[in-house]
XYZ file of N, CA, C and O in Angstrom:
448
model
N -7.572 -9.713 11.185
C -6.221 -9.968 10.696
C -5.956 -9.119 9.445
O -6.827 -8.922 8.616
N -4.735 -8.658 9.297
C -4.365 -7.769 8.195
C -4.589 -8.416 6.834
O -5.009 -7.747 5.893
N -4.335 -9.715 6.717
C -4.476 -10.379 5.426
C -5.918 -10.314 4.928
O -6.149 -10.073 3.748
N -6.885 -10.477 5.810
C -8.287 -10.379 5.398
C -8.606 -8.986 4.874
O -9.320 -8.845 3.885
N -8.077 -7.972 5.531
C -8.342 -6.589 5.112
C -7.744 -6.303 3.739
O -8.387 -5.688 2.903
N -6.522 -6.766 3.495
C -5.920 -6.483 2.196
C -6.506 -7.371 1.102
O -6.564 -6.960 -0.048
N -6.982 -8.552 1.457
C -7.662 -9.398 0.471
C -8.944 -8.727 -0.004
O -9.310 -8.812 -1.172
N -9.641 -8.042 0.913
C -10.854 -7.312 0.534
C -10.544 -6.207 -0.468
O -11.305 -5.976 -1.401
N -9.415 -5.519 -0.289
C -9.017 -4.466 -1.227
C -8.668 -5.091 -2.579
O -9.059 -4.587 -3.629
N -7.962 -6.215 -2.557
C -7.547 -6.880 -3.800
C -8.742 -7.322 -4.640
O -8.657 -7.369 -5.863
N -9.863 -7.609 -4.005
C -11.052 -8.070 -4.742
C -11.629 -7.002 -5.669
O -12.393 -7.327 -6.572
N -11.282 -5.736 -5.464
C -11.786 -4.678 -6.341
C -11.153 -4.805 -7.716
O -9.938 -4.967 -7.847
N -11.988 -4.709 -8.743
C -11.506 -4.749 -10.111
C -10.528 -3.595 -10.320
O -10.788 -2.476 -9.906
N -9.389 -3.867 -10.933
C -8.388 -2.837 -11.193
C -7.247 -2.823 -10.192
O -6.215 -2.218 -10.439
N -7.419 -3.480 -9.033
C -6.349 -3.597 -8.036
C -5.567 -4.862 -8.351
O -6.137 -5.939 -8.532
N -4.245 -4.744 -8.408
C -3.383 -5.848 -8.817
C -2.683 -6.495 -7.620
O -2.483 -7.713 -7.595
N -2.299 -5.686 -6.624
C -1.598 -6.210 -5.450
C -1.726 -5.224 -4.299
O -1.911 -4.025 -4.520
N -1.601 -5.763 -3.069
C -1.708 -4.929 -1.867
C -0.666 -5.387 -0.850
O -0.495 -6.584 -0.620
N -0.003 -4.421 -0.234
C 1.004 -4.647 0.803
C 0.530 -4.003 2.092
O -0.047 -2.906 2.063
N 0.770 -4.656 3.217
C 0.437 -4.104 4.524
C 1.576 -4.460 5.464
O 1.958 -5.630 5.571
N 2.165 -3.446 6.113
C 3.283 -3.707 7.008
C 3.358 -2.645 8.097
O 2.815 -1.561 7.944
N 4.058 -2.986 9.168
C 4.305 -1.987 10.202
C 5.442 -1.098 9.731
O 6.231 -1.474 8.852
N 5.554 0.064 10.315
C 6.662 0.966 9.978
C 7.990 0.309 10.337
O 8.987 0.496 9.641
N 7.991 -0.488 11.388
C 9.213 -1.206 11.788
C 9.626 -2.199 10.698
O 10.802 -2.314 10.365
N 8.659 -2.912 10.134
C 8.960 -3.827 9.033
C 9.502 -3.064 7.829
O 10.378 -3.555 7.133
N 8.983 -1.868 7.580
C 9.434 -1.062 6.453
C 10.908 -0.685 6.612
O 11.629 -0.567 5.624
N 11.356 -0.510 7.851
C 12.757 -0.172 8.126
C 13.671 -1.389 7.986
O 14.842 -1.255 7.698
N 13.110 -2.589 8.181
C 13.896 -3.822 8.184
C 13.588 -4.615 6.926
O 12.544 -5.235 6.813
N 14.503 -4.633 5.987
C 14.252 -5.286 4.697
C 14.133 -6.800 4.797
O 13.684 -7.449 3.860
N 14.521 -7.390 5.925
C 14.442 -8.848 6.083
C 13.057 -9.320 6.515
O 12.761 -10.509 6.469
N 12.201 -8.407 6.937
C 10.896 -8.795 7.476
C 9.937 -9.190 6.358
O 10.101 -8.825 5.204
N 8.899 -9.924 6.724
C 7.905 -10.419 5.775
C 6.583 -9.678 5.977
O 5.832 -9.992 6.891
N 6.290 -8.705 5.131
C 5.015 -7.981 5.253
C 3.854 -8.828 4.743
O 4.055 -9.816 4.029
N 2.640 -8.420 5.085
C 1.450 -9.067 4.524
C 1.344 -8.644 3.061
O 1.476 -7.463 2.739
N 1.114 -9.600 2.171
C 1.079 -9.333 0.729
C 0.015 -10.200 0.092
O -0.077 -11.391 0.391
N -0.773 -9.620 -0.802
C -1.688 -10.383 -1.644
C -1.600 -9.818 -3.053
O -1.346 -8.631 -3.239
N -1.792 -10.676 -4.030
C -1.774 -10.224 -5.414
C -0.600 -10.779 -6.187
O 0.063 -11.727 -5.750
N -0.354 -10.181 -7.342
C 0.686 -10.654 -8.243
C 2.069 -10.468 -7.625
O 2.470 -9.356 -7.308
N 2.792 -11.572 -7.492
C 4.115 -11.556 -6.865
C 5.121 -10.703 -7.617
O 6.037 -10.144 -7.010
N 4.969 -10.577 -8.943
C 5.958 -9.819 -9.720
C 6.026 -8.357 -9.292
O 7.019 -7.684 -9.530
N 4.973 -7.852 -8.633
C 4.949 -6.466 -8.183
C 5.635 -6.262 -6.841
O 5.940 -5.131 -6.469
N 5.870 -7.335 -6.112
C 6.411 -7.201 -4.754
C 7.740 -6.430 -4.711
O 7.871 -5.488 -3.918
N 8.733 -6.752 -5.555
C 9.988 -5.979 -5.472
C 9.800 -4.503 -5.846
O 10.453 -3.626 -5.279
N 8.884 -4.220 -6.753
C 8.635 -2.835 -7.153
C 7.994 -2.067 -6.002
O 8.383 -0.938 -5.690
N 7.023 -2.680 -5.335
C 6.357 -2.031 -4.206
C 7.350 -1.835 -3.057
O 7.368 -0.775 -2.419
N 8.211 -2.819 -2.818
C 9.195 -2.686 -1.741
C 10.176 -1.546 -2.032
O 10.583 -0.832 -1.124
N 10.513 -1.344 -3.303
C 11.369 -0.208 -3.667
C 10.621 1.112 -3.474
O 11.211 2.111 -3.059
N 9.323 1.115 -3.730
C 8.518 2.318 -3.494
C 8.450 2.635 -1.998
O 8.433 3.809 -1.612
N 8.425 1.592 -1.166
C 8.466 1.790 0.294
C 9.773 2.492 0.663
O 9.790 3.453 1.439
N 10.884 2.029 0.073
C 12.188 2.659 0.337
C 12.198 4.105 -0.164
O 12.730 4.997 0.507
N 11.623 4.337 -1.333
C 11.557 5.695 -1.891
C 10.792 6.625 -0.959
O 11.188 7.774 -0.736
N 9.704 6.125 -0.381
C 8.922 6.927 0.573
C 9.785 7.332 1.757
O 9.726 8.469 2.225
N 10.614 6.399 2.239
C 11.504 6.699 3.371
C 12.563 7.721 2.975
O 12.819 8.680 3.705
N 13.170 7.537 1.808
C 14.212 8.451 1.332
C 13.637 9.859 1.133
O 14.256 10.857 1.507
N 12.456 9.933 0.547
C 11.816 11.221 0.284
C 11.288 11.871 1.563
O 10.982 13.055 1.575
N 11.174 11.071 2.620
C 10.634 11.544 3.896
C 9.260 12.183 3.694
O 8.969 13.263 4.198
N 8.440 11.489 2.912
C 7.083 11.932 2.619
C 6.097 10.900 3.160
O 6.415 9.716 3.208
N 4.886 11.323 3.530
C 3.895 10.351 4.011
C 3.374 9.444 2.902
O 2.883 8.348 3.175
N 3.511 9.889 1.635
C 2.936 9.133 0.535
C 3.759 9.350 -0.729
O 4.227 10.459 -0.985
N 3.939 8.277 -1.515
C 4.565 8.391 -2.836
C 3.745 7.592 -3.835
O 3.124 6.591 -3.490
N 3.756 8.066 -5.079
C 3.083 7.364 -6.161
C 4.127 7.150 -7.252
O 4.808 8.090 -7.655
N 4.243 5.909 -7.707
C 5.212 5.546 -8.730
C 4.442 5.010 -9.932
O 3.579 4.143 -9.780
N 4.740 5.534 -11.115
C 4.088 5.061 -12.330
C 4.991 4.047 -13.013
O 6.180 4.299 -13.206
N 4.406 2.892 -13.363
C 5.139 1.809 -14.006
C 4.294 1.316 -15.179
O 3.358 0.535 -14.991
N 4.608 1.793 -16.368
C 3.833 1.393 -17.540
C 2.375 1.759 -17.380
O 2.029 2.918 -17.161
N 1.505 0.764 -17.487
C 0.057 0.968 -17.390
C -0.459 0.897 -15.953
O -1.670 0.880 -15.733
N 0.452 0.839 -14.989
C 0.075 0.703 -13.584
C 0.635 1.845 -12.753
O 1.571 2.524 -13.160
N 0.063 2.013 -11.565
C 0.576 2.959 -10.577
C 0.693 2.237 -9.246
O -0.080 1.317 -8.943
N 1.678 2.649 -8.470
C 1.897 2.109 -7.124
C 1.747 3.278 -6.163
O 2.435 4.290 -6.307
N 0.849 3.158 -5.196
C 0.684 4.158 -4.153
C 1.144 3.535 -2.843
O 0.634 2.483 -2.444
N 2.140 4.148 -2.213
C 2.613 3.704 -0.906
C 2.399 4.864 0.049
O 2.829 5.983 -0.219
N 1.731 4.584 1.152
C 1.406 5.622 2.112
C 1.537 5.067 3.520
O 1.433 3.856 3.727
N 1.755 5.964 4.472
C 1.858 5.483 5.838
C 2.033 6.593 6.837
O 2.017 7.774 6.506
N 2.213 6.172 8.077
C 2.478 7.081 9.177
C 3.613 6.482 9.992
O 4.320 5.605 9.502
N 3.776 6.932 11.233
C 4.903 6.438 12.027
C 4.737 4.988 12.485
O 5.679 4.391 12.986
N 3.563 4.408 12.292
C 3.324 3.036 12.753
C 3.009 2.025 11.664
O 3.138 0.830 11.888
N 2.568 2.487 10.496
C 1.954 1.572 9.543
C 2.223 2.053 8.121
O 2.198 3.247 7.854
N 2.473 1.116 7.205
C 2.705 1.439 5.798
C 1.878 0.483 4.938
O 1.859 -0.719 5.191
N 1.204 1.023 3.940
C 0.463 0.183 2.992
C 0.828 0.596 1.568
O 1.224 1.731 1.317
N 0.709 -0.361 0.670
C 0.959 -0.100 -0.734
C -0.100 -0.773 -1.583
O -0.551 -1.875 -1.247
N -0.502 -0.114 -2.654
C -1.508 -0.660 -3.560
C -1.023 -0.478 -4.992
O -0.582 0.609 -5.365
N -1.093 -1.554 -5.785
C -0.796 -1.481 -7.217
C -2.127 -1.510 -7.941
O -2.957 -2.385 -7.683
N -2.330 -0.552 -8.850
C -3.595 -0.481 -9.562
C -3.363 -0.068 -11.006
O -2.308 0.466 -11.355
N -4.362 -0.322 -11.836
C -4.289 0.004 -13.257
C -4.595 1.493 -13.430
O -5.628 1.974 -12.965
N -3.676 2.211 -14.105
C -3.890 3.642 -14.353
C -5.125 3.818 -15.240
O -5.372 3.037 -16.144
N -5.899 4.855 -14.960
C -7.060 5.166 -15.776
C -8.271 4.296 -15.517
O -9.319 4.491 -16.115
N -8.149 3.324 -14.625
C -9.268 2.438 -14.278
C -10.195 3.181 -13.310
O -9.729 3.995 -12.512
N -11.504 2.932 -13.357
C -12.416 3.603 -12.416
C -12.044 3.422 -10.939
O -12.376 4.264 -10.119
N -11.317 2.359 -10.596
C -10.939 2.124 -9.194
C -10.001 3.212 -8.674
O -9.909 3.419 -7.464
N -9.346 3.938 -9.572
C -8.410 4.993 -9.156
C -9.078 5.961 -8.191
O -8.473 6.401 -7.216
N -10.344 6.280 -8.444
C -11.072 7.225 -7.591
C -11.206 6.715 -6.156
O -11.359 7.508 -5.239
N -11.141 5.415 -5.963
C -11.346 4.823 -4.646
C -10.050 4.425 -3.941
O -10.080 4.092 -2.762
N -8.925 4.450 -4.638
C -7.679 3.929 -4.070
C -7.252 4.695 -2.816
O -6.917 4.082 -1.807
N -7.276 6.020 -2.851
C -6.844 6.797 -1.682
C -7.739 6.488 -0.485
O -7.258 6.304 0.627
N -9.039 6.374 -0.718
C -9.969 6.021 0.373
C -9.639 4.642 0.941
O -9.605 4.447 2.157
N -9.369 3.670 0.055
C -9.040 2.322 0.518
C -7.745 2.318 1.335
O -7.654 1.637 2.356
N -6.763 3.095 0.888
C -5.493 3.174 1.622
C -5.728 3.784 2.996
O -5.213 3.289 4.004
N -6.519 4.843 3.067
C -6.835 5.456 4.372
C -7.483 4.440 5.307
O -7.167 4.379 6.490
N -8.407 3.645 4.761
C -9.091 2.647 5.591
C -8.106 1.594 6.090
O -8.194 1.153 7.231
N -7.166 1.190 5.243
C -6.164 0.213 5.679
C -5.257 0.792 6.762
O -4.823 0.065 7.660
N -4.968 2.083 6.667
C -4.077 2.703 7.649
C -4.751 2.907 8.998
O -4.062 3.001 10.015
N -6.070 2.967 9.006
C -6.768 3.153 10.282
C -6.586 1.901 11.132
O -6.905 0.809 10.716
N -6.107 2.116 12.317
C -5.922 1.007 13.267
C -6.776 1.314 14.483
O -6.870 2.472 14.877
N -7.349 0.306 15.112
C -8.101 0.564 16.330
C -7.209 1.269 17.356
O -6.101 0.833 17.615
N -7.673 2.404 17.851
C -6.904 3.145 18.851
C -5.802 4.008 18.268
O -5.058 4.620 19.021
N -5.684 4.078 16.962
C -4.636 4.889 16.345
C -4.956 6.367 16.493
O -6.039 6.813 16.170
N -3.988 7.147 16.964
C -4.175 8.578 17.115
C -3.664 9.336 15.905
O -4.015 10.482 15.706
N -2.806 8.692 15.139
C -2.208 9.369 13.991
C -3.153 9.287 12.800
O -3.736 8.256 12.527
N -3.280 10.384 12.082
C -4.069 10.357 10.860
C -3.119 10.486 9.680
O -2.328 11.422 9.637
N -3.133 9.544 8.733
C -2.210 9.599 7.605
C -2.523 10.779 6.702
O -3.669 11.167 6.555
N -1.484 11.341 6.144
C -1.644 12.446 5.218
C -1.464 11.925 3.814
O -0.406 11.432 3.460
N -2.511 11.989 3.002
C -2.427 11.480 1.625
C -2.569 12.605 0.644
O -3.310 13.474 0.757
């Protein structure tokens, strides 16, 4: 289940919140994506999802004070991670996002 996978990412020190959704959910603002972590980040991450769509880029990074939001995806799946800037976990965030984007049987490889 997606919630277990994103909960595992949230357990890393320096990760504040994690979003996991289908690309279809990303297009529909009424849908409820999988979310773990601090709720105050949810509207910011959802706006970053919209920014990714507007920019027509596979990945966007938004800096917010002492934190960064990385939203990445492909034609089927979108994930977002909020993390503390300058924290050692930064080195692992892109790898964690790639792992979340991997789906069994997925032919698309996300570009980060």
